[in-house]
Tab-separated table of C-alpha atoms in Angstrom:
chain	number	residue	atom	x	y	z
A	1	MET	CA	-24.004	-29.619	17.926
A	2	LEU	CA	-20.810	-28.550	16.155
A	3	SER	CA	-18.572	-26.502	18.447
A	4	ARG	CA	-15.764	-24.041	17.807
A	5	GLU	CA	-13.358	-26.435	19.538
A	6	GLN	CA	-14.335	-29.291	17.179
A	7	ILE	CA	-13.703	-27.106	14.151
A	8	ILE	CA	-10.277	-26.036	15.409
A	9	GLU	CA	-9.317	-29.585	16.372
A	10	THR	CA	-10.263	-30.854	12.916
A	11	ALA	CA	-8.374	-27.981	11.274
A	12	ILE	CA	-5.252	-28.953	13.231
A	13	GLU	CA	-5.624	-32.564	12.071
A	14	LEU	CA	-5.787	-31.435	8.443
A	15	LEU	CA	-2.813	-29.114	8.888
A	16	ASP	CA	-0.780	-31.890	10.496
A	17	ALA	CA	-1.608	-34.259	7.665
A	18	GLY	CA	-0.832	-31.984	4.734
A	19	GLY	CA	0.219	-28.488	5.774
A	20	GLU	CA	-1.682	-25.302	5.031
A	21	GLY	CA	-2.568	-26.479	1.538
A	22	ALA	CA	-4.653	-29.277	3.043
A	23	LEU	CA	-6.830	-26.866	5.000
A	24	THR	CA	-9.586	-25.860	2.596
A	25	THR	CA	-13.233	-25.072	3.127
A	26	ARG	CA	-14.138	-28.179	1.172
A	27	SER	CA	-11.887	-30.523	3.156
A	28	LEU	CA	-13.091	-29.083	6.433
A	29	THR	CA	-16.791	-29.211	5.611
A	30	GLU	CA	-16.466	-32.783	4.313
A	31	ARG	CA	-14.619	-33.914	7.428
A	32	LEU	CA	-17.177	-32.260	9.722
A	33	SER	CA	-20.248	-33.030	7.590
A	34	THR	CA	-21.414	-29.447	7.767
A	35	GLY	CA	-21.711	-26.350	5.615
A	36	SER	CA	-19.241	-23.509	5.204
A	37	GLY	CA	-21.664	-21.119	6.873
A	38	ALA	CA	-21.476	-23.005	10.176
A	39	ILE	CA	-17.682	-22.838	10.147
A	40	TYR	CA	-17.599	-19.146	9.306
A	41	TYR	CA	-20.193	-18.397	11.980
A	42	ARG	CA	-18.240	-20.138	14.757
A	43	VAL	CA	-14.640	-19.375	13.764
A	44	GLY	CA	-14.531	-16.869	10.933
A	45	SER	CA	-12.395	-16.784	7.813
A	46	ARG	CA	-9.642	-19.262	6.912
A	47	ASP	CA	-7.003	-16.844	8.240
A	48	GLU	CA	-8.907	-16.574	11.506
A	49	LEU	CA	-9.088	-20.366	11.673
A	50	LEU	CA	-5.304	-20.611	11.136
A	51	ASP	CA	-4.800	-18.076	13.917
A	52	ALA	CA	-7.102	-20.047	16.198
A	53	ALA	CA	-5.282	-23.313	15.435
A	54	THR	CA	-1.948	-21.643	16.144
A	55	GLU	CA	-3.212	-20.170	19.406
A	56	THR	CA	-4.588	-23.549	20.526
A	57	VAL	CA	-1.290	-25.377	19.984
A	58	VAL	CA	0.855	-22.589	21.458
A	59	THR	CA	-1.371	-22.188	24.523
A	60	ALA	CA	-0.964	-25.892	25.270
A	61	ALA	CA	2.827	-25.599	24.903
A	62	LEU	CA	3.006	-22.560	27.164
A	63	ALA	CA	1.175	-24.499	29.889
A	64	ALA	CA	4.170	-26.850	30.267
A	65	LYS	CA	5.730	-26.917	33.737
A	66	PRO	CA	9.320	-27.692	34.780
A	67	ALA	CA	10.050	-31.224	35.963
A	68	ARG	CA	11.127	-30.009	39.366
A	69	ALA	CA	8.620	-28.474	41.779
A	70	THR	CA	7.493	-24.939	40.997
A	71	THR	CA	8.868	-23.704	44.318
A	72	THR	CA	12.384	-24.903	43.433
A	73	ALA	CA	12.364	-24.295	39.671
A	74	THR	CA	14.860	-21.637	38.596
A	75	PRO	CA	14.261	-19.001	35.899
A	76	GLU	CA	16.569	-21.059	33.683
A	77	ASP	CA	14.362	-24.121	34.289
A	78	GLU	CA	11.258	-22.183	33.308
A	79	ILE	CA	12.826	-20.818	30.124
A	80	ARG	CA	14.193	-24.205	29.061
A	81	THR	CA	10.783	-25.770	29.717
A	82	VAL	CA	8.818	-23.361	27.547
A	83	ALA	CA	11.529	-23.361	24.866
A	84	LEU	CA	11.475	-27.160	24.629
A	85	ALA	CA	7.672	-27.191	24.680
A	86	LEU	CA	7.637	-24.897	21.647
A	87	PHE	CA	10.407	-26.957	20.000
A	88	ASP	CA	8.402	-30.155	20.467
A	89	ALA	CA	5.158	-28.527	19.336
A	90	ILE	CA	6.748	-27.486	16.062
A	91	ALA	CA	8.334	-30.905	15.614
A	92	GLU	CA	4.829	-32.383	15.941
A	93	HIS	CA	3.013	-29.687	13.939
A	94	ARG	CA	5.320	-28.887	11.025
A	95	TRP	CA	3.112	-26.038	9.792
A	96	LEU	CA	3.363	-24.176	13.087
A	97	ALA	CA	6.741	-22.444	12.702
A	98	THR	CA	5.634	-20.356	9.742
A	99	ARG	CA	2.434	-19.335	11.522
A	100	LEU	CA	4.391	-18.377	14.637
A	101	ILE	CA	6.708	-16.110	12.658
A	102	LEU	CA	3.694	-14.497	10.977
A	103	GLN	CA	2.068	-13.929	14.362
A	104	LEU	CA	5.235	-12.311	15.717
A	105	VAL	CA	5.585	-10.000	12.703
A	106	ARG	CA	1.947	-9.197	11.942
A	107	LYS	CA	0.257	-9.456	15.331
A	108	PRO	CA	2.639	-8.490	18.127
A	109	PHE	CA	-0.512	-7.507	20.056
A	110	GLY	CA	-2.175	-10.909	19.547
A	111	PRO	CA	-2.557	-13.650	22.163
A	112	VAL	CA	0.151	-15.874	20.647
A	113	THR	CA	2.923	-13.257	20.693
A	114	VAL	CA	1.801	-11.814	24.014
A	115	GLY	CA	1.602	-15.290	25.580
A	116	ILE	CA	5.131	-16.225	24.527
A	117	PHE	CA	6.638	-12.900	25.593
A	118	GLU	CA	4.827	-12.965	28.936
A	119	ARG	CA	5.999	-16.484	29.796
A	120	ILE	CA	9.598	-15.763	28.756
A	121	GLY	CA	9.670	-12.170	29.975
A	122	ARG	CA	8.753	-12.946	33.564
A	123	GLN	CA	11.836	-15.126	33.831
A	124	VAL	CA	14.077	-12.461	32.292
A	125	GLY	CA	13.343	-10.239	35.276
A	126	ALA	CA	13.941	-13.134	37.647
A	127	LEU	CA	17.379	-13.678	36.060
A	128	GLY	CA	18.408	-10.258	37.318
A	129	VAL	CA	18.418	-8.531	33.952
A	130	PRO	CA	18.046	-4.747	34.458
A	131	ARG	CA	14.512	-3.554	33.750
A	132	ALA	CA	15.756	-1.204	31.023
A	133	SER	CA	17.007	-4.269	29.115
A	134	TRP	CA	13.938	-6.507	29.561
A	135	PHE	CA	12.541	-5.927	26.082
A	136	ASP	CA	15.864	-6.549	24.336
A	137	ALA	CA	16.585	-9.612	26.488
A	138	ALA	CA	13.147	-11.182	25.992
A	139	SER	CA	13.231	-10.410	22.270
A	140	THR	CA	16.643	-12.071	21.946
A	141	LEU	CA	15.344	-15.239	23.606
A	142	VAL	CA	12.103	-15.337	21.620
A	143	HIS	CA	13.885	-14.694	18.332
A	144	TYR	CA	16.428	-17.429	19.052
A	145	ILE	CA	13.727	-19.929	20.025
A	146	LEU	CA	11.540	-19.263	16.993
A	147	GLY	CA	14.495	-18.989	14.639
A	148	ALA	CA	15.993	-22.268	15.817
A	149	VAL	CA	12.737	-24.195	15.639
A	150	SER	CA	11.702	-22.723	12.276
A	151	GLN	CA	13.986	-25.234	10.560
A	152	HIS	CA	11.157	-27.712	11.209
A	153	ALA	CA	8.665	-25.662	9.211
A	154	ARG	CA	6.914	-26.721	6.053
A	155	ILE	CA	8.187	-24.253	3.463
A	156	ASP	CA	5.533	-22.562	1.340
A	157	GLY	CA	6.003	-23.604	-2.259
A	158	ASP	CA	7.877	-26.806	-1.411
A	159	THR	CA	6.159	-29.424	-3.548
A	160	SER	CA	7.978	-32.413	-2.083
A	161	THR	CA	5.652	-34.855	-0.386
A	162	VAL	CA	8.178	-37.190	1.232
A	163	GLU	CA	9.968	-36.215	4.417
A	164	PRO	CA	13.690	-37.070	4.098
A	165	ASP	CA	15.038	-39.793	6.349
A	166	ARG	CA	17.120	-37.972	8.959
A	167	ALA	CA	20.049	-40.402	8.904
A	168	GLU	CA	20.185	-40.429	5.100
A	169	PHE	CA	19.954	-36.645	4.981
A	170	LEU	CA	22.798	-36.228	7.492
A	171	ASP	CA	24.928	-38.819	5.675
A	172	ALA	CA	24.444	-36.995	2.387
A	173	THR	CA	25.265	-33.658	4.009
A	174	ALA	CA	28.386	-35.054	5.642
A	175	ALA	CA	29.515	-36.518	2.321
A	176	ALA	CA	28.975	-33.181	0.576
A	177	TRP	CA	30.973	-31.351	3.252
A	178	GLN	CA	33.716	-33.957	3.019
A	179	ASP	CA	34.021	-33.258	-0.715
A	180	LEU	CA	34.706	-29.563	-0.113
A	181	ASP	CA	38.252	-28.353	-0.635
A	182	PRO	CA	39.874	-28.600	2.835
A	183	GLU	CA	42.066	-25.570	2.185
A	184	ASP	CA	39.076	-23.373	1.381
A	185	HIS	CA	36.791	-24.903	4.040
A	186	PRO	CA	38.915	-26.006	7.029
A	187	PHE	CA	36.099	-25.462	9.511
A	188	MET	CA	33.614	-27.577	7.579
A	189	HIS	CA	36.130	-30.414	7.454
A	190	ALA	CA	36.777	-30.052	11.189
A	191	ILE	CA	33.115	-30.563	12.085
A	192	VAL	CA	32.072	-33.057	9.415
A	193	GLY	CA	32.449	-35.960	11.839
A	194	GLN	CA	30.107	-34.325	14.341
A	195	ILE	CA	27.027	-33.866	12.162
A	196	ASN	CA	25.796	-37.456	12.491
A	197	GLU	CA	26.333	-37.435	16.251
A	198	HIS	CA	24.407	-34.321	17.150
A	199	ASP	CA	20.991	-34.345	18.828
A	200	ASP	CA	18.623	-31.592	17.675
A	201	ARG	CA	17.070	-31.010	21.094
A	202	GLU	CA	20.437	-30.963	22.868
A	203	GLN	CA	21.803	-28.577	20.266
A	204	PHE	CA	18.775	-26.360	20.802
A	205	LEU	CA	19.322	-26.379	24.583
A	206	THR	CA	22.974	-25.479	24.084
A	207	GLY	CA	21.860	-22.373	22.242
A	208	ILE	CA	19.466	-21.499	25.075
A	209	ALA	CA	22.327	-21.895	27.577
A	210	VAL	CA	24.559	-19.577	25.550
A	211	VAL	CA	21.855	-16.903	25.336
A	212	LEU	CA	21.024	-17.183	29.046
A	213	ASP	CA	24.701	-16.894	29.982
A	214	GLY	CA	24.916	-13.677	27.979
A	215	LEU	CA	21.735	-12.264	29.530
A	216	THR	CA	22.930	-12.866	33.097
A	217	ARG	CA	25.961	-10.697	32.322
A	218	LEU	CA	23.665	-7.732	31.713
A	219	GLY	CA	22.890	-7.516	35.422
């Protein structure tokens, strides 16, 4: 018997393969060998299915635990763990970043937004941030995390079908920066040699460290 979980799992597979455009009633019913009525009955509309797929992936990411034992994990450990889990989830599911932003903006009361804020927010208090600043502090962290990882999103309207090779893309970017007038763009010339050396995850963690350092100064 077709289950809700099977429908969501198949929807995620289609989204991973081709983005939101690949998730149609026809593609889903063909993959599951069922009718549209069965899908609507168990999950609902396409938007509800996208929400369910997003919630499934995010819930799994939020279940991540720090490498060190829970009893010795610091608030910083917990925040880095959930931040990296979301980073990796979006790297694996390129459609997810856009859906996360939509959830944050349109459904701040929904399970996805609430789940992220709850996991991050508990650690904000543990960092010693004054209670009156909890909302601002948690929002700053969540907005940084989602903003930083959104660069991995599939952009609506982008008709390209081939993902650029990372090394080639960075080489081309470095070459373009190098061609800029050094008098008008001294900073870009100063960092051009660093673009090929950077690691996306390490860069992301550096940003987390900067935000956390600022939050601890609120106490």
